[in-house]
Short mmCIF file of C-alpha atoms in Angstrom, two decimals:
data_model
loop_
_atom_site.label_atom_id
_atom_site.label_comp_id
_atom_site.label_asym_id
_atom_site.label_seq_id
_atom_site.Cartn_x
_atom_site.Cartn_y
_atom_site.Cartn_z
CA MET A 1 14.14 12.48 20.36
CA SER A 2 14.30 14.22 16.97
CA LYS A 3 12.51 17.50 16.71
CA GLY A 4 9.88 18.42 14.19
CA PRO A 5 10.22 20.62 11.15
CA LYS A 6 10.73 24.28 11.83
CA SER A 7 7.27 25.10 10.61
CA ALA A 8 4.17 23.30 9.52
CA ASP A 9 4.84 24.27 5.92
CA ALA A 10 8.59 23.45 5.86
CA ALA A 11 9.44 21.02 3.07
CA LEU A 12 11.82 18.18 3.85
CA SER A 13 15.00 17.88 1.84
CA LEU A 14 15.21 15.08 -0.74
CA PRO A 15 17.63 13.01 1.42
CA ALA A 16 15.23 13.35 4.38
CA VAL A 17 12.28 12.27 2.22
CA LEU A 18 14.18 9.25 0.89
CA ALA A 19 15.37 8.29 4.38
CA PHE A 20 11.80 8.38 5.66
CA ALA A 21 10.43 6.54 2.62
CA SER A 22 13.02 3.74 2.92
CA ALA A 23 10.79 1.75 5.30
CA SER A 24 8.59 0.98 2.28
CA ILE A 25 11.33 -1.30 0.87
CA PRO A 26 10.57 -4.28 3.18
CA VAL A 27 6.85 -3.47 2.93
CA GLY A 28 6.96 -3.63 -0.88
CA ALA A 29 9.03 -6.82 -0.79
CA LEU A 30 6.68 -8.53 1.65
CA GLY A 31 3.57 -7.54 -0.28
CA LEU A 32 4.73 -9.32 -3.44
CA ALA A 33 6.43 -12.23 -1.68
CA ALA A 34 3.32 -13.06 0.37
CA THR A 35 1.15 -13.43 -2.74
CA VAL A 36 3.57 -14.93 -5.28
CA HIS A 37 6.23 -17.01 -3.53
CA LEU A 38 5.43 -17.81 0.10
CA PRO A 39 2.29 -19.98 -0.29
CA ARG A 40 4.04 -22.33 -2.72
CA TYR A 41 7.18 -22.40 -0.53
CA PHE A 42 5.29 -23.38 2.61
CA ALA A 43 3.30 -26.02 0.75
CA SER A 44 6.50 -27.65 -0.51
CA GLU A 45 8.50 -27.26 2.71
CA LEU A 46 5.79 -28.27 5.20
CA GLY A 47 4.14 -30.93 3.07
CA LEU A 48 0.73 -29.25 3.36
CA SER A 49 -1.64 -29.13 0.42
CA LEU A 50 -2.04 -25.91 -1.54
CA ALA A 51 -5.65 -25.78 -0.38
CA VAL A 52 -4.63 -25.90 3.29
CA VAL A 53 -1.88 -23.32 2.84
CA GLY A 54 -4.24 -21.05 0.89
CA THR A 55 -6.87 -21.38 3.60
CA VAL A 56 -4.38 -20.55 6.34
CA PHE A 57 -3.14 -17.47 4.48
CA ALA A 58 -6.69 -16.24 3.81
CA LEU A 59 -7.82 -16.88 7.41
CA VAL A 60 -4.84 -14.99 8.84
CA ARG A 61 -5.50 -12.01 6.57
CA PHE A 62 -9.17 -11.85 7.58
CA ILE A 63 -8.22 -12.07 11.27
CA ASP A 64 -5.70 -9.31 10.63
CA ILE A 65 -8.32 -6.83 9.35
CA PRO A 66 -10.00 -6.02 12.70
CA ILE A 67 -6.59 -6.11 14.36
CA ASP A 68 -5.44 -3.40 11.95
CA ALA A 69 -8.42 -1.26 12.98
CA GLY A 70 -7.46 -1.69 16.64
CA ILE A 71 -3.85 -0.80 15.91
CA GLY A 72 -4.96 2.29 13.99
CA LEU A 73 -7.12 3.44 16.90
CA ALA A 74 -4.32 2.79 19.37
CA MET A 75 -1.81 4.70 17.26
CA ASP A 76 -4.04 7.77 17.13
CA ARG A 77 -4.36 7.74 20.93
CA THR A 78 -0.63 7.20 21.56
CA ASN A 79 1.28 10.18 22.95
CA THR A 80 4.74 9.53 24.38
CA ARG A 81 8.03 11.41 24.61
CA PHE A 82 9.34 8.91 22.09
CA GLY A 83 6.65 9.92 19.59
CA ARG A 84 3.24 8.74 18.41
CA TYR A 85 3.94 6.64 15.33
CA ARG A 86 7.69 6.21 15.90
CA ILE A 87 7.16 3.83 18.79
CA TRP A 88 4.84 1.60 16.74
CA MET A 89 7.41 1.26 13.97
CA ALA A 90 10.14 0.55 16.51
CA CYS A 91 8.03 -2.26 18.00
CA GLY A 92 6.65 -3.56 14.70
CA ALA A 93 10.02 -4.27 13.07
CA PRO A 94 11.30 -6.87 15.58
CA VAL A 95 7.88 -8.58 15.68
CA LEU A 96 7.92 -8.95 11.88
CA MET A 97 11.50 -10.21 11.98
CA LEU A 98 10.68 -12.78 14.68
CA GLY A 99 7.64 -14.05 12.75
CA PHE A 100 9.63 -14.50 9.56
CA TYR A 101 12.54 -16.14 11.38
CA MET A 102 10.24 -18.73 12.94
CA LEU A 103 8.58 -19.38 9.60
CA ILE A 104 11.84 -20.21 7.82
CA GLN A 105 12.76 -22.53 10.71
CA ALA A 106 9.66 -24.61 9.97
CA ASN A 107 10.00 -28.14 8.60
CA SER A 108 7.69 -31.02 7.73
CA SER A 109 7.16 -31.88 11.41
CA VAL A 110 5.06 -28.75 12.00
CA GLY A 111 1.53 -28.23 10.74
CA ALA A 112 -1.07 -25.70 9.78
CA PHE A 113 -1.39 -24.28 13.32
CA TYR A 114 2.33 -23.45 13.46
CA LEU A 115 2.15 -21.82 10.05
CA GLY A 116 -0.95 -19.81 10.96
CA ALA A 117 0.37 -18.68 14.36
CA TRP A 118 3.68 -17.35 13.05
CA LEU A 119 2.07 -15.86 9.96
CA LEU A 120 -0.17 -13.90 12.29
CA VAL A 121 2.86 -12.71 14.30
CA MET A 122 4.60 -11.68 11.09
CA TYR A 123 1.54 -9.78 9.87
CA LEU A 124 1.15 -8.04 13.24
CA GLY A 125 4.68 -6.72 12.86
CA TYR A 126 3.94 -5.79 9.26
CA SER A 127 0.86 -3.82 10.34
CA GLY A 128 2.89 -1.98 12.97
CA ILE A 129 5.41 -0.89 10.34
CA PHE A 130 3.01 -0.26 7.47
CA LEU A 131 0.29 1.67 9.33
CA SER A 132 2.70 3.75 11.39
CA HIS A 133 4.72 4.62 8.28
CA LEU A 134 1.68 5.83 6.33
CA ALA A 135 0.15 7.73 9.27
CA TRP A 136 3.53 9.25 10.15
CA GLY A 137 3.98 10.29 6.51
CA GLY A 138 0.56 11.92 6.51
CA ARG A 139 1.50 13.99 9.57
CA LEU A 140 5.07 14.65 8.45
CA ALA A 141 3.81 16.17 5.19
CA ALA A 142 1.57 18.92 6.48
CA THR A 143 0.76 20.55 3.16
CA TYR A 144 -1.29 19.31 0.20
CA GLN A 145 1.68 19.46 -2.17
CA GLU A 146 4.24 17.92 0.19
CA ARG A 147 2.05 14.85 0.69
CA SER A 148 2.12 14.01 -3.00
CA ARG A 149 5.93 14.22 -2.89
CA ILE A 150 6.37 12.06 0.20
CA PHE A 151 3.87 9.38 -0.83
CA GLY A 152 5.42 9.36 -4.30
CA ALA A 153 8.77 8.53 -2.69
CA ILE A 154 7.18 5.87 -0.47
CA THR A 155 5.59 4.19 -3.48
CA GLY A 156 8.76 4.46 -5.55
CA LEU A 157 10.97 2.82 -2.91
CA GLY A 158 8.30 0.18 -2.39
CA VAL A 159 8.99 -0.77 -6.01
CA VAL A 160 12.63 -1.40 -5.03
CA GLY A 161 11.48 -4.01 -2.53
CA ALA A 162 9.08 -5.62 -5.00
CA MET A 163 11.79 -5.82 -7.67
CA ALA A 164 14.19 -7.40 -5.20
CA VAL A 165 11.62 -10.13 -4.53
CA LEU A 166 11.38 -10.78 -8.28
CA LEU A 167 15.14 -10.76 -8.87
CA ILE A 168 16.58 -12.57 -5.81
CA PRO A 169 15.20 -16.01 -6.78
CA VAL A 170 16.45 -15.50 -10.35
CA PHE A 171 20.01 -14.75 -9.20
CA MET A 172 19.93 -17.58 -6.67
CA THR A 173 18.84 -20.07 -9.34
CA GLN A 174 21.62 -18.91 -11.66
CA ALA A 175 24.06 -19.46 -8.78
CA GLY A 176 22.88 -23.07 -8.50
CA ALA A 177 20.59 -22.67 -5.49
CA SER A 178 17.27 -24.48 -5.18
CA ASP A 179 13.91 -22.74 -5.35
CA ALA A 180 13.54 -23.11 -1.57
CA GLU A 181 16.95 -21.52 -0.97
CA GLY A 182 15.96 -18.65 -3.23
CA VAL A 183 12.81 -18.02 -1.19
CA ARG A 184 14.75 -18.18 2.08
CA ALA A 185 17.20 -15.62 0.69
CA MET A 186 14.22 -13.44 -0.14
CA ILE A 187 12.93 -13.73 3.43
CA TRP A 188 16.35 -12.83 4.85
CA PHE A 189 16.34 -9.78 2.59
CA ILE A 190 13.01 -8.70 4.09
CA ILE A 191 14.28 -9.29 7.64
CA GLY A 192 17.50 -7.37 7.00
CA SER A 193 15.89 -4.47 5.16
CA ALA A 194 13.23 -4.13 7.86
CA ALA A 195 15.93 -3.87 10.53
CA VAL A 196 18.03 -1.31 8.64
CA THR A 197 15.31 0.92 7.21
CA CYS A 198 13.08 1.03 10.27
CA LEU A 199 16.06 1.89 12.46
CA LEU A 200 16.97 4.64 10.00
CA VAL A 201 13.45 6.11 10.03
CA VAL A 202 13.13 5.92 13.81
CA ALA A 203 16.55 7.49 14.33
CA VAL A 204 16.53 10.39 11.88
CA SER A 205 12.99 11.25 10.75
CA PRO A 206 11.14 14.09 12.50
CA GLU A 207 7.61 13.59 13.81
CA ARG A 208 4.79 16.09 14.30
CA ILE A 209 2.10 15.00 16.75
CA ALA A 210 -1.33 16.52 16.14
CA ARG A 211 -3.03 17.55 19.37
CA ASP A 212 -6.48 16.35 20.35
CA HIS A 213 -8.99 19.01 21.43
CA SER A 214 -12.05 16.82 22.07
CA THR A 215 -12.31 15.07 25.41
CA GLN A 216 -15.58 13.18 24.81
CA PHE A 217 -15.42 10.53 22.10
CA THR A 218 -17.44 7.31 21.91
CA LEU A 219 -17.66 4.23 19.72
CA LYS A 220 -20.65 5.87 18.03
CA ASP A 221 -18.37 8.68 16.92
CA TYR A 222 -16.00 6.17 15.36
CA ALA A 223 -18.88 4.34 13.65
CA SER A 224 -20.08 7.61 12.13
CA LEU A 225 -16.76 7.82 10.28
CA PHE A 226 -18.03 5.30 7.74
CA THR A 227 -21.11 7.34 6.89
CA ARG A 228 -19.15 10.41 5.77
CA GLY A 229 -19.14 11.06 2.03
CA ASN A 230 -15.42 11.59 1.54
CA VAL A 231 -14.52 8.56 3.66
CA VAL A 232 -16.94 6.36 1.71
CA ARG A 233 -15.48 7.70 -1.56
CA LEU A 234 -11.97 6.86 -0.42
CA LEU A 235 -12.73 3.35 0.84
CA ALA A 236 -14.79 2.45 -2.24
CA ALA A 237 -12.10 3.80 -4.58
CA ASP A 238 -9.35 1.91 -2.75
CA LEU A 239 -11.35 -1.33 -2.87
CA LEU A 240 -11.97 -0.96 -6.61
CA VAL A 241 -8.52 0.29 -7.55
CA THR A 242 -6.98 -2.71 -5.76
CA LEU A 243 -9.51 -5.18 -7.13
CA GLY A 244 -8.75 -4.21 -10.76
CA PRO A 245 -4.98 -4.94 -10.75
CA GLY A 246 -5.60 -7.89 -8.40
CA TRP A 247 -8.00 -9.35 -10.96
CA MET A 248 -5.27 -8.95 -13.61
CA ALA A 249 -2.63 -10.53 -11.37
CA ALA A 250 -4.74 -13.64 -10.73
CA MET A 251 -5.22 -14.21 -14.50
CA TYR A 252 -1.87 -12.83 -15.62
CA LEU A 253 0.06 -15.99 -16.49
CA PHE A 254 -3.00 -17.68 -17.99
CA TYR A 255 -3.63 -14.71 -20.29
CA PHE A 256 -0.06 -14.02 -21.38
CA LYS A 257 0.75 -17.68 -22.03
CA ASP A 258 -2.49 -19.03 -23.52
CA SER A 259 -3.72 -15.91 -25.31
CA ARG A 260 -0.71 -13.67 -25.97
CA GLY A 261 1.75 -16.47 -26.81
CA PHE A 262 4.55 -15.80 -24.31
CA ASP A 263 6.46 -18.42 -22.33
CA THR A 264 6.79 -18.19 -18.55
CA ALA A 265 10.17 -16.43 -18.63
CA GLN A 266 8.94 -13.75 -21.05
CA ALA A 267 5.73 -13.26 -19.08
CA ASN A 268 7.71 -12.79 -15.85
CA LEU A 269 10.01 -10.29 -17.55
CA LEU A 270 6.98 -8.29 -18.72
CA LEU A 271 5.73 -8.41 -15.12
CA LEU A 272 9.09 -7.04 -13.96
CA ILE A 273 8.69 -4.15 -16.42
CA TYR A 274 5.19 -3.51 -15.05
CA VAL A 275 6.51 -3.37 -11.48
CA ALA A 276 9.61 -1.32 -12.36
CA ALA A 277 7.39 1.27 -14.06
CA GLY A 278 6.48 2.43 -10.56
CA PHE A 279 9.78 4.35 -10.52
CA ALA A 280 8.33 6.62 -13.18
CA GLY A 281 4.65 6.37 -12.27
CA ALA A 282 4.96 7.41 -8.63
CA PRO A 283 6.80 10.73 -9.16
CA LEU A 284 4.73 11.44 -12.27
CA ALA A 285 1.51 11.08 -10.27
CA ALA A 286 2.90 13.37 -7.54
CA TRP A 287 3.89 15.97 -10.15
CA LEU A 288 0.50 15.81 -11.83
CA ALA A 289 -1.38 16.03 -8.52
CA ASN A 290 0.39 19.27 -7.61
CA ARG A 291 -0.77 20.78 -10.87
CA ILE A 292 -4.34 19.57 -11.35
CA SER A 293 -5.17 18.26 -7.80
CA LYS A 294 -4.94 14.74 -6.41
CA HIS A 295 -8.41 13.46 -7.25
CA ARG A 296 -8.13 14.66 -10.86
CA ALA A 297 -4.70 13.03 -11.11
CA LEU A 298 -6.28 9.78 -9.90
CA ILE A 299 -8.99 10.05 -12.56
CA VAL A 300 -6.33 10.65 -15.24
CA ASN A 301 -4.38 7.60 -14.01
CA THR A 302 -7.42 5.32 -14.04
CA THR A 303 -8.40 6.49 -17.53
CA ILE A 304 -4.95 5.99 -19.09
CA TYR A 305 -4.64 2.61 -17.32
CA SER A 306 -7.91 1.46 -18.86
CA LEU A 307 -6.97 2.71 -22.33
CA GLY A 308 -3.69 0.80 -22.03
CA LEU A 309 -5.58 -2.40 -21.22
CA ILE A 310 -7.90 -1.88 -24.18
CA ALA A 311 -4.85 -1.73 -26.48
CA LEU A 312 -3.31 -5.04 -25.31
CA PRO A 313 -5.54 -7.40 -27.37
CA PHE A 314 -4.58 -5.54 -30.56
CA PHE A 315 -0.85 -6.16 -30.13
CA PRO A 316 0.53 -9.07 -32.21
CA PRO A 317 0.95 -12.20 -30.02
CA GLY A 318 4.45 -13.02 -28.83
CA GLU A 319 5.97 -9.65 -29.78
CA PHE A 320 7.87 -8.77 -26.62
CA LEU A 321 9.20 -5.41 -27.81
CA ILE A 322 5.68 -4.23 -28.63
CA PHE A 323 4.14 -5.40 -25.36
CA ALA A 324 6.93 -3.99 -23.16
CA PRO A 325 6.02 -0.28 -23.58
CA GLY A 326 2.34 -1.11 -23.02
CA MET A 327 3.11 -2.94 -19.79
CA PHE A 328 5.35 -0.06 -18.68
CA LEU A 329 2.54 2.45 -19.25
CA VAL A 330 -0.06 0.38 -17.39
CA GLY A 331 2.36 -0.30 -14.51
CA ALA A 332 3.22 3.39 -14.20
CA MET A 333 -0.46 4.31 -13.95
CA ALA A 334 -1.06 1.57 -11.34
CA ALA A 335 1.72 3.04 -9.17
CA GLY A 336 -0.06 6.39 -9.45
CA PHE A 337 -3.19 4.87 -7.91
CA THR A 338 -1.27 4.06 -4.75
CA VAL A 339 0.31 7.49 -4.43
CA MET A 340 -2.98 9.34 -4.86
CA ILE A 341 -5.09 7.13 -2.57
CA ARG A 342 -2.56 7.42 0.25
CA ALA A 343 -2.15 11.18 -0.15
CA ILE A 344 -5.91 11.79 -0.35
CA CYS A 345 -6.37 9.67 2.77
CA ALA A 346 -4.18 12.07 4.78
CA ASP A 347 -6.11 15.10 3.50
CA ILE A 348 -9.43 13.59 4.56
CA ALA A 349 -7.96 12.76 7.99
CA ASP A 350 -7.12 16.46 8.38
CA GLU A 351 -10.68 17.40 7.47
CA LEU A 352 -11.97 14.98 10.11
CA ARG A 353 -9.57 16.31 12.75
CA LEU A 354 -10.73 19.86 12.14
CA GLU A 355 -14.38 18.90 12.61
CA SER A 356 -13.99 16.49 15.53
CA GLY A 357 -10.89 17.68 17.39
CA ARG A 358 -9.47 14.14 17.34
CA GLU A 359 -6.68 12.42 15.41
CA TRP A 360 -7.89 9.98 12.72
CA MET A 361 -4.75 9.36 10.68
CA GLY A 362 -3.96 5.85 11.94
CA LEU A 363 -7.58 4.66 11.72
CA MET A 364 -7.98 6.07 8.20
CA TYR A 365 -4.93 4.17 6.97
CA ALA A 366 -6.17 1.05 8.75
CA GLY A 367 -9.39 1.51 6.76
CA ILE A 368 -7.73 1.56 3.35
CA THR A 369 -5.48 -1.31 4.42
CA ALA A 370 -8.61 -3.34 5.20
CA THR A 371 -10.20 -2.58 1.83
CA SER A 372 -6.97 -3.53 0.07
CA LYS A 373 -6.87 -6.85 1.90
CA LEU A 374 -10.50 -7.57 1.08
CA ALA A 375 -9.88 -6.71 -2.58
CA THR A 376 -6.77 -8.91 -2.75
CA ALA A 377 -8.64 -11.90 -1.32
CA GLY A 378 -11.75 -11.14 -3.38
CA SER A 379 -9.87 -10.87 -6.66
CA ILE A 380 -8.69 -14.50 -6.45
CA PHE A 381 -12.16 -15.73 -5.49
CA LEU A 382 -13.87 -13.80 -8.30
CA THR A 383 -11.39 -14.54 -11.08
CA PHE A 384 -11.15 -18.26 -10.43
CA ASN A 385 -14.92 -18.56 -10.37
CA VAL A 386 -15.18 -16.59 -13.62
CA LEU A 387 -12.60 -18.88 -15.26
CA ALA A 388 -14.55 -21.92 -14.11
CA ALA A 389 -17.79 -20.43 -15.46
CA ILE A 390 -16.32 -19.87 -18.94
CA GLY A 391 -14.92 -23.40 -19.05
CA TYR A 392 -11.24 -22.46 -18.86
CA LYS A 393 -8.98 -25.28 -17.62
CA ALA A 394 -5.99 -24.18 -15.56
CA GLN A 395 -4.38 -27.58 -14.98
CA ALA A 396 -0.90 -28.16 -16.39
CA GLY A 397 -1.13 -29.75 -19.82
CA ALA A 398 -4.83 -28.98 -20.25
CA VAL A 399 -6.05 -28.03 -23.73
CA ASN A 400 -8.57 -25.20 -23.82
CA THR A 401 -11.13 -24.62 -26.53
CA PRO A 402 -11.08 -21.40 -28.61
CA GLU A 403 -14.27 -20.37 -26.79
CA ALA A 404 -12.56 -20.77 -23.39
CA ILE A 405 -9.55 -18.73 -24.56
CA ARG A 406 -11.87 -16.05 -25.87
CA GLY A 407 -13.66 -15.97 -22.53
CA LEU A 408 -10.29 -15.62 -20.77
CA GLU A 409 -9.38 -12.68 -23.02
CA ILE A 410 -12.66 -10.88 -22.36
CA ALA A 411 -12.53 -11.48 -18.60
CA TYR A 412 -8.89 -10.32 -18.32
CA ILE A 413 -9.60 -6.99 -20.00
CA VAL A 414 -13.19 -6.15 -19.01
CA GLY A 415 -12.96 -6.85 -15.26
CA PRO A 416 -10.06 -4.47 -14.47
CA ILE A 417 -11.43 -1.74 -16.74
CA VAL A 418 -14.81 -1.79 -14.98
CA PHE A 419 -13.29 -1.74 -11.49
CA VAL A 420 -10.60 0.85 -12.18
CA MET A 421 -12.86 3.27 -14.03
CA ALA A 422 -15.42 2.95 -11.22
CA ALA A 423 -12.64 3.86 -8.76
CA GLY A 424 -11.92 7.06 -10.67
CA ALA A 425 -15.64 7.84 -10.85
CA CYS A 426 -15.82 7.75 -7.05
CA PHE A 427 -14.06 11.14 -7.02
CA ILE A 428 -16.32 12.93 -9.46
CA GLY A 429 -17.68 15.88 -7.46
CA TYR A 430 -14.96 15.62 -4.79
CA ARG A 431 -14.23 19.10 -3.39
CA LEU A 432 -11.25 18.73 -1.05
CA SER A 433 -8.92 20.69 -3.35
CA ALA A 434 -5.52 22.22 -2.60
CA ASP A 435 -7.14 25.53 -1.66
CA ARG A 436 -9.69 23.84 0.61
CA HIS A 437 -6.94 21.81 2.32
CA ALA A 438 -4.83 24.94 2.83
CA GLU A 439 -7.79 26.51 4.63
CA ILE A 440 -8.21 23.38 6.76
CA GLN A 441 -4.52 23.40 7.66
CA ARG A 442 -4.63 27.10 8.56
CA LYS A 443 -7.56 26.54 10.93
CA LEU A 444 -5.85 23.52 12.50
CA ASP A 445 -2.67 25.54 13.08
CA GLU A 446 -4.69 28.36 14.64
CA ARG A 447 -6.53 26.00 16.97
CA ASP A 448 -3.34 24.21 17.98
CA ALA A 449 -1.75 27.59 18.72
CA LEU A 450 -4.54 28.39 21.20
CA VAL A 451 -3.50 25.36 23.23
CA ASP A 452 0.23 25.73 22.62
CA PRO A 453 1.36 29.34 22.03
CA ALA A 454 4.86 28.18 21.11
CA ALA A 455 3.40 26.26 18.16
CA GLY A 456 1.75 29.42 16.90
CA LEU A 457 5.03 31.35 17.12
CA GLU A 458 6.77 28.55 15.23
CA ALA A 459 4.26 28.83 12.40
CA MET A 460 4.84 32.59 12.17
CA THR A 461 8.60 32.77 12.71
CA GLY A 462 9.88 29.42 11.47
CA ASP A 463 11.85 28.98 14.71
CA ASP A 464 11.66 25.76 16.71
CA LEU A 465 10.48 26.92 20.13
CA ALA A 466 9.54 23.52 21.49
CA PRO A 467 10.59 22.90 25.05
CA ALA A 468 12.51 19.72 25.68
CA ASN A 469 9.46 17.91 27.06
CA ARG A 470 6.95 18.95 24.37
CA PRO A 471 6.24 16.32 21.68
CA SER A 472 7.40 17.54 18.30
#
């Protein structure tokens, strides 16, 4: 088993950070594939209606939310020689791969139950990878500054996976493959990248296991988590900051085709620019957070994002070269949301561990995963109902009135601005600064040293004094 860093404050090298962050590649690919490509693929391949496929996907995601909470709790209570979060990633990868393999074996002879059952298996594996990766990253990066760096890398490599999902079908189509073959190639990419990257992380990344000091802990203690101010701030901000871009995504093609005058190919290329901007946005957010603090960096990101949206209606319709920089700016700020929310989540988990004596990292990340899922499902429900209310017709070939187009334009801009600015406002008055977190970390290290004197010597000397049987 790999040993931990030589001290709690030791920064990982860039190759070590990138190796650890690589598991976000299949996660990023799956996140985009599951919302853009897979529902249509399964409707065409299995002969089920879009309504049935959409219902199955939504039902599986809602079932998955309490399962995520259970996985998060179980992760925080896991303590093996193999590691705490390492073992969950090692188990999650093959489960995800099996679920996806069975899904692409499906044909028209299977029905909704088959689709739902194997989707649930796939999402169970996804949760094992995703939650363990985030919680492991929160523990691996012990300091306030290092967390911004690691979660910036995780978000940036997640963009690689998302871009692959956008580009694989394009290349497959140019090679003469069908749409279905392009989607299957995408799924094989997710299966292969999950196998390679998760094995890499499990094999080479160090893991620090935080020690529990409280022996009495009840369900009431867990329930009290959701009454704490900083936890409520975080969950509300994550819900809103996911709902805003989700609202945009649901209306994206309608807005850019019917209002901004782009064809489907141009609109998709602008979307690719938006996604690719995460390469710049993620490290920029990490850099900014280490200079003005994470919550202020999040507020800056939400403000610039909203200003970018306000500018879009003033660009001349159909002018790709004018829209491209605007989409890059907005996409970069959206990537910053993800970095900051994930890094702040780890800081709050440390604060909770200091006060309670128990590990909360896995459960905290399960919490923001649940809010993200609710926001993703809610954005489609809300936007489609808003479009219906303003009289917009989404059917192919439908002709919309100028009033309906105007309503679409207002809804596309106003909804995300309201949600995203409200997310930033959640952190007004937030006090868990870099200095406060450093004090929390110092107290945690001192308390851990009382239980494990070798850990205290490590913190002072920088030498790894762990015995062979002590979790690192």
